Short mmCIF file of C-alpha atoms in Angstrom, two decimals:
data_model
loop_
_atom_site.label_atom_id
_atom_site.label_comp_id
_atom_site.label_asym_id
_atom_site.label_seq_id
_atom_site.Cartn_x
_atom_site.Cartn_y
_atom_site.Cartn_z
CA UNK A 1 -12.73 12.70 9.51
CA UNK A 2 -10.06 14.63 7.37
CA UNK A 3 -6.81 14.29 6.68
CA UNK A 4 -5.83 17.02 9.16
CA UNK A 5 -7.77 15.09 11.92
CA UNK A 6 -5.99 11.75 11.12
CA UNK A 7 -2.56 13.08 11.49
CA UNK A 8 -3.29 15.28 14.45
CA UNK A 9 -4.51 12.58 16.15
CA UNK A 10 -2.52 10.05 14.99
CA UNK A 11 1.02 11.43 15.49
CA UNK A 12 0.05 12.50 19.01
CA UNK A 13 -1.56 9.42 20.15
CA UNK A 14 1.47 7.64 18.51
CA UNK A 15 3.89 9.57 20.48
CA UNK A 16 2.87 9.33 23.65
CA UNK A 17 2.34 5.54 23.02
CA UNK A 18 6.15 5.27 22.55
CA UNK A 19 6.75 7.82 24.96
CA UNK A 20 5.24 5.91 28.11
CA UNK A 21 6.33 2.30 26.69
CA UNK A 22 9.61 3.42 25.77
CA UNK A 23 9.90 5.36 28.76
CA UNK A 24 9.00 1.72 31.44
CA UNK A 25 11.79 0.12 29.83
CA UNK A 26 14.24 2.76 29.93
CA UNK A 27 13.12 2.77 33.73
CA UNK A 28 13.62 -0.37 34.78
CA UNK A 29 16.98 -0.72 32.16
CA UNK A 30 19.01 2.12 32.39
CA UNK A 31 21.99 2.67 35.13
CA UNK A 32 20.54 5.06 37.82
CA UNK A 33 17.06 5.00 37.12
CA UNK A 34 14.77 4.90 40.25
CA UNK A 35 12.75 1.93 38.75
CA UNK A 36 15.85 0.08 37.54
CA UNK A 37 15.18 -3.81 37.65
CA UNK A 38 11.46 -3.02 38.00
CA UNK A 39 10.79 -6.40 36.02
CA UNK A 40 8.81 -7.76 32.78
CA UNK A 41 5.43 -7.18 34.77
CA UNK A 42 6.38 -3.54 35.46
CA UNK A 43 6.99 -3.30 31.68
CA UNK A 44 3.81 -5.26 30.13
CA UNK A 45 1.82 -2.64 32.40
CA UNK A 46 3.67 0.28 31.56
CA UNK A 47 2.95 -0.36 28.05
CA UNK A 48 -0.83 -1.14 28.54
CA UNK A 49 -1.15 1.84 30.16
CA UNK A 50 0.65 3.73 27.40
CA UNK A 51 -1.78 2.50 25.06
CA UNK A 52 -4.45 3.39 27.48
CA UNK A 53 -3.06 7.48 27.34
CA UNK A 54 -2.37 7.68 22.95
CA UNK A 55 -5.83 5.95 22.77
CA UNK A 56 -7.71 8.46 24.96
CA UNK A 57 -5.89 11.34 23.78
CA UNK A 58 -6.50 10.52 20.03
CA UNK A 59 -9.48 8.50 19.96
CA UNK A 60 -11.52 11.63 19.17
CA UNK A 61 -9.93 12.82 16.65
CA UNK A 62 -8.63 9.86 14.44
CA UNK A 63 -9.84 6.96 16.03
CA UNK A 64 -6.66 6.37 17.62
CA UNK A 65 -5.32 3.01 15.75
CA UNK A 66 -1.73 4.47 16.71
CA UNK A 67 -0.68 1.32 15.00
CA UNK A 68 -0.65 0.05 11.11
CA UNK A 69 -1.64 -3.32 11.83
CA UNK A 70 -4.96 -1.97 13.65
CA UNK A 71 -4.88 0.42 10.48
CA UNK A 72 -5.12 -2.72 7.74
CA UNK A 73 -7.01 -4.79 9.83
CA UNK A 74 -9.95 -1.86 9.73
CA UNK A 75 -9.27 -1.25 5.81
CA UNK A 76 -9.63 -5.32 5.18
CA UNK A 77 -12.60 -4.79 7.68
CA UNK A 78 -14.27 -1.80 6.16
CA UNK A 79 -14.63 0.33 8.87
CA UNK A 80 -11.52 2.76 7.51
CA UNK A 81 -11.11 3.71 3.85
CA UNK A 82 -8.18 2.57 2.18
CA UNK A 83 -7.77 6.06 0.72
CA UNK A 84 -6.72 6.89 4.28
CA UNK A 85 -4.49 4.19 4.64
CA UNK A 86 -1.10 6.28 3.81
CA UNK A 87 -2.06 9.02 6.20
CA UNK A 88 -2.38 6.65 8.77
CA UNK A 89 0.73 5.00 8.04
CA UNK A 90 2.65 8.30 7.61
CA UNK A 91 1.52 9.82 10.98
CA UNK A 92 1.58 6.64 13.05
CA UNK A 93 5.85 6.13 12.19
CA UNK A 94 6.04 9.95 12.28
CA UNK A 95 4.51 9.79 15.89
CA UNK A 96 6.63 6.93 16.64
CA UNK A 97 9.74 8.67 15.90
CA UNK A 98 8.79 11.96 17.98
CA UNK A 99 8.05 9.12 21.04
CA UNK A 100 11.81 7.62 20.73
CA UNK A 101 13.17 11.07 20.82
CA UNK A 102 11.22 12.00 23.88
CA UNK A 103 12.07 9.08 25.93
CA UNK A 104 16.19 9.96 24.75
CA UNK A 105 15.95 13.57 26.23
CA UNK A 106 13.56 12.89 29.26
CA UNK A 107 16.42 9.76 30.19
CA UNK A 108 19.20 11.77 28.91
CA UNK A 109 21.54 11.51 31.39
CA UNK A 110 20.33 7.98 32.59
CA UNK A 111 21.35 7.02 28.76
CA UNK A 112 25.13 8.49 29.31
CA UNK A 113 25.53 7.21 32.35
CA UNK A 114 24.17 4.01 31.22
CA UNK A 115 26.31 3.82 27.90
CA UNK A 116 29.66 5.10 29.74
CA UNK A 117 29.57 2.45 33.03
CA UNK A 118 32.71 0.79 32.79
CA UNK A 119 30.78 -2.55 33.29
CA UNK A 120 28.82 -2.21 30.75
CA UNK A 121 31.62 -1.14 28.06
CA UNK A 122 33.62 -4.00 29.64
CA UNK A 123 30.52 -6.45 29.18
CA UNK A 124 29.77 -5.23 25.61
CA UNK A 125 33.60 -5.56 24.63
CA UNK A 126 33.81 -8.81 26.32
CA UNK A 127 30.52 -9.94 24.34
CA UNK A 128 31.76 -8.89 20.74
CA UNK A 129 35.12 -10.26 21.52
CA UNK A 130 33.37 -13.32 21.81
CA UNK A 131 31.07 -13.99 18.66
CA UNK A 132 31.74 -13.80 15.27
CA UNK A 133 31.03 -10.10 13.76
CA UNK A 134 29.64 -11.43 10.64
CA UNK A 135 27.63 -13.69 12.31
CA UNK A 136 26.24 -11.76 15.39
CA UNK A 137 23.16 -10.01 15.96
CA UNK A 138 24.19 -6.39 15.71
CA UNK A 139 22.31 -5.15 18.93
CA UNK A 140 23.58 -2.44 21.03
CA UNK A 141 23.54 -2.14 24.81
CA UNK A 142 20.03 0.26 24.55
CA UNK A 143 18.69 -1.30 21.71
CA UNK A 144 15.68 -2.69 23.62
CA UNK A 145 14.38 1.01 25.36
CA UNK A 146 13.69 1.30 21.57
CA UNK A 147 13.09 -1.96 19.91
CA UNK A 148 12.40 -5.29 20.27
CA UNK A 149 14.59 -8.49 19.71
CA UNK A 150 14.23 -12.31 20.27
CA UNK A 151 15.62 -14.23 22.86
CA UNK A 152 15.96 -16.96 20.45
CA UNK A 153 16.79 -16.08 17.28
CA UNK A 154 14.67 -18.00 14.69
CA UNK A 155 13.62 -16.14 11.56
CA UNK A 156 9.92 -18.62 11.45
CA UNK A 157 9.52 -19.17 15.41
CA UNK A 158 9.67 -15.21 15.54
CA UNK A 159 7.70 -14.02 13.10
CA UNK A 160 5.02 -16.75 13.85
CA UNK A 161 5.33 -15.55 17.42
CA UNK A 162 4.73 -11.90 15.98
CA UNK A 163 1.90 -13.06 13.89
CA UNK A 164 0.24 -15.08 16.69
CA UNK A 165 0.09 -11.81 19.40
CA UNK A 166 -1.15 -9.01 16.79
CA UNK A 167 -3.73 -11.47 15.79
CA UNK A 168 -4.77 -11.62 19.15
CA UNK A 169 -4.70 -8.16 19.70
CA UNK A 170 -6.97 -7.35 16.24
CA UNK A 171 -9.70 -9.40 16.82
CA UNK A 172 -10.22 -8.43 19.94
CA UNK A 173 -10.87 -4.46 18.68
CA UNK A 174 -12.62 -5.95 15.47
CA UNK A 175 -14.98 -8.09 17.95
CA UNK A 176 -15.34 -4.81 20.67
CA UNK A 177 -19.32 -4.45 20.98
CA UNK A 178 -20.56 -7.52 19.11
CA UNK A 179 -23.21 -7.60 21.80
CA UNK A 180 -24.04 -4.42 21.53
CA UNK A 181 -25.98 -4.42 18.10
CA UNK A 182 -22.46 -3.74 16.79
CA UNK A 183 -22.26 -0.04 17.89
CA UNK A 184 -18.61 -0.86 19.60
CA UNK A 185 -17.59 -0.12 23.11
CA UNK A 186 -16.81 4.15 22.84
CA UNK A 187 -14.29 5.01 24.85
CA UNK A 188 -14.44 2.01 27.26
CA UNK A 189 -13.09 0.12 24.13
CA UNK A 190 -9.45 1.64 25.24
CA UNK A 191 -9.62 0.28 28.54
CA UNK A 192 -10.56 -2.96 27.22
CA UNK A 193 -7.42 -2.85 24.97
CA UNK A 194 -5.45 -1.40 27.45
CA UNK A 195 -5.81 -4.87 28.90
CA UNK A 196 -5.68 -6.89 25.93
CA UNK A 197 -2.26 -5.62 25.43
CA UNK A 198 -1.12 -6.03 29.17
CA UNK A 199 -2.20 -10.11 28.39
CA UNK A 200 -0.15 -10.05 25.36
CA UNK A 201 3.03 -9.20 27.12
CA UNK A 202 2.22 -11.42 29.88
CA UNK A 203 1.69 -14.24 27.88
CA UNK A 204 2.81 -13.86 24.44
CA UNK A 205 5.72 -10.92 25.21
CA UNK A 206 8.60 -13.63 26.14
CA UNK A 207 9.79 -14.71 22.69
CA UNK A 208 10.10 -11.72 20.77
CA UNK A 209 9.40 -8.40 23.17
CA UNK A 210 6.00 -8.50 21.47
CA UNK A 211 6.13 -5.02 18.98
CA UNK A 212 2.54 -5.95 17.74
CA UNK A 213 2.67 -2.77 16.14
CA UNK A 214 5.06 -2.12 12.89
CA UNK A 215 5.88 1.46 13.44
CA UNK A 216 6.63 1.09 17.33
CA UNK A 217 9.70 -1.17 16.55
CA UNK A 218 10.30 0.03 13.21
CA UNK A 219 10.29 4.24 14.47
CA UNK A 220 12.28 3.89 17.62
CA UNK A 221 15.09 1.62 15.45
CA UNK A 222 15.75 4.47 13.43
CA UNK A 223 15.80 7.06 15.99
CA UNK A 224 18.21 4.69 18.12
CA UNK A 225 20.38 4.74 14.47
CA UNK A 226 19.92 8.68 14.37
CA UNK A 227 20.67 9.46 17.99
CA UNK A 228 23.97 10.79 19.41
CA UNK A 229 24.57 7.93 21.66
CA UNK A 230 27.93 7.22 22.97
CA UNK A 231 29.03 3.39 22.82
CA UNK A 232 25.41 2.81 21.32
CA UNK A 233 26.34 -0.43 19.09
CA UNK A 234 24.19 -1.35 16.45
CA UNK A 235 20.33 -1.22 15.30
CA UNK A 236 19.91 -5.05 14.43
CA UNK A 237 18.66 -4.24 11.03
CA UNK A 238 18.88 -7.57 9.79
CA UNK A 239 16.01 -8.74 12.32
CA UNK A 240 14.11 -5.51 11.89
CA UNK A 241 11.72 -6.88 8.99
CA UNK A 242 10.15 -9.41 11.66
CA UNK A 243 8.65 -7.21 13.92
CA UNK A 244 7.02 -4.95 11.03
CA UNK A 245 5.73 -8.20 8.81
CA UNK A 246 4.46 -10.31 11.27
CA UNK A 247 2.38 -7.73 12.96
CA UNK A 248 0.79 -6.79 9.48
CA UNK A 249 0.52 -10.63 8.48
CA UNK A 250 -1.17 -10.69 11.59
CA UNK A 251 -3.94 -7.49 11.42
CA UNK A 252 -4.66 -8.73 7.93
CA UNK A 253 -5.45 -12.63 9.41
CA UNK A 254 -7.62 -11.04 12.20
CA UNK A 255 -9.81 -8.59 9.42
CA UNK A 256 -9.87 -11.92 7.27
CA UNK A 257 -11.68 -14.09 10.39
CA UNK A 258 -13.44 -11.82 10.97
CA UNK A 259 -15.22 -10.86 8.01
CA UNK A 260 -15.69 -14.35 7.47
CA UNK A 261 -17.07 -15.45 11.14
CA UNK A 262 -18.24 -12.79 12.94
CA UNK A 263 -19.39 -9.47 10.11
#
């Protein structure tokens, strides 16, 4: 597999993950959107099926990890060389970024309409009247078709959360075709992880928004900071870190069990 074939497959896969998760909760969020107020189980499928399409798409050409905790749990693994680590890394946020773009011009005018509804302006002015601006998360009114943020905000309770759900998602790729003299699952292994994410959101996904992947919070956030949006409010830097530690805490916990309990 070259470098070539890694980023190929990489950004692409990586893209249209974003695009198709990004794109179920800008349906069901944005102001005169068909699917508006489609609901949490509209979104935990939308994004299992995303991963479903960027795992197809690029699982023959890079092996589709389309996220960098997969990416260090398979380096602590083995089963990727750490020399191909940064390319990885590189095209999975580069993908990532394309995604968040996408999703802004195919919900362009959902997005203005969205931003410029006098009840939400009035609701957004309302809330920052009310808190503390050196206190106060700095999340803007779209923040979440790009990003995820707690419900709770608690620095330990989120990251653990964070942690705890890309852990879960990990070993279950690491463990794909144990009974199987270890020769994996092919292409059936998407499906299967397809699913394993839907069960994430479902059950894990409440706390946090579940990012279990670095670069899909971490990607979008800066494209949401980049984009022309009108009445966009902030990024919420300052709980940004979460969703890309955790996640990596998490791959590298997964690889560690199991090397030592199941390799």
């Amino acid at each position: 597999m070259s470098s070539s074939d890694i980023f190929i497959g990489e950004t692409t896969g990586t893209a249209l993950l974003i695009l198709l998760g990004g794109g179920v909760v800008a349906a069901a969020t944005l102001t005169r959107s068909k699917a508006r107020n489609a609901g949490w189980v509209a979104i935990t499928l939308g994004w299992g099926f995303a991963v479903l399409t960027g795992a197809y798409v690029a699982g023959g050409v890079s092996g589709a990890h389309l996220n960098p905790a997969v990416t260090i749990g398979l380096a602590i693994e083995g089963g990727t060389k750490w020399s191909d680590v940064p390319v990885y890394l590189g095209s999975e946020l580069l993908g990532a970024m394309i995604g968040a773009v996408l999703v802004w011009l195919a919900y362009y005018g959902q997005f203005q309409a969205h931003l410029t509804d006098p009840e939400i302006v009035a609701a957004r002015t309302t809330e920052e009247a009310m808190v503390d601006r050196k206190a106060a998360p700095a999340a803007g009114p779209v923040l979440g078709v790009f990003s995820t943020g707690p419900e709770i905000r608690n620095v330990a309770q989120n990251l653990a959360t964070e942690i705890i759900a890309t852990f879960v998602l990990v070993i279950a790729i690491l463990t794909q075709g144990l009974n199987d003299s270890g020769n994996g699952l092919g292409t059936l292994g998407a499906l299967i992880t397809s699913f394993v994410v839907v069960g994430i959101g479902l059950s894990l996904g409440g706390p946090t928004g579940y990012a279990i992947n670095p670069v899909r919070d971490l990607g979008p956030r800066i494209v949401h900071a980049l984009l022309p949006l009108p009445n966009k409010g902030g990024s919420d830097w300052s709980y940004a870190w979460i969703p890309v530690v955790g996640p990596l805490i998490g791959g590298a916990l997964a690889a560690l069990l199991y090397n030592a309990a199941f390799a």
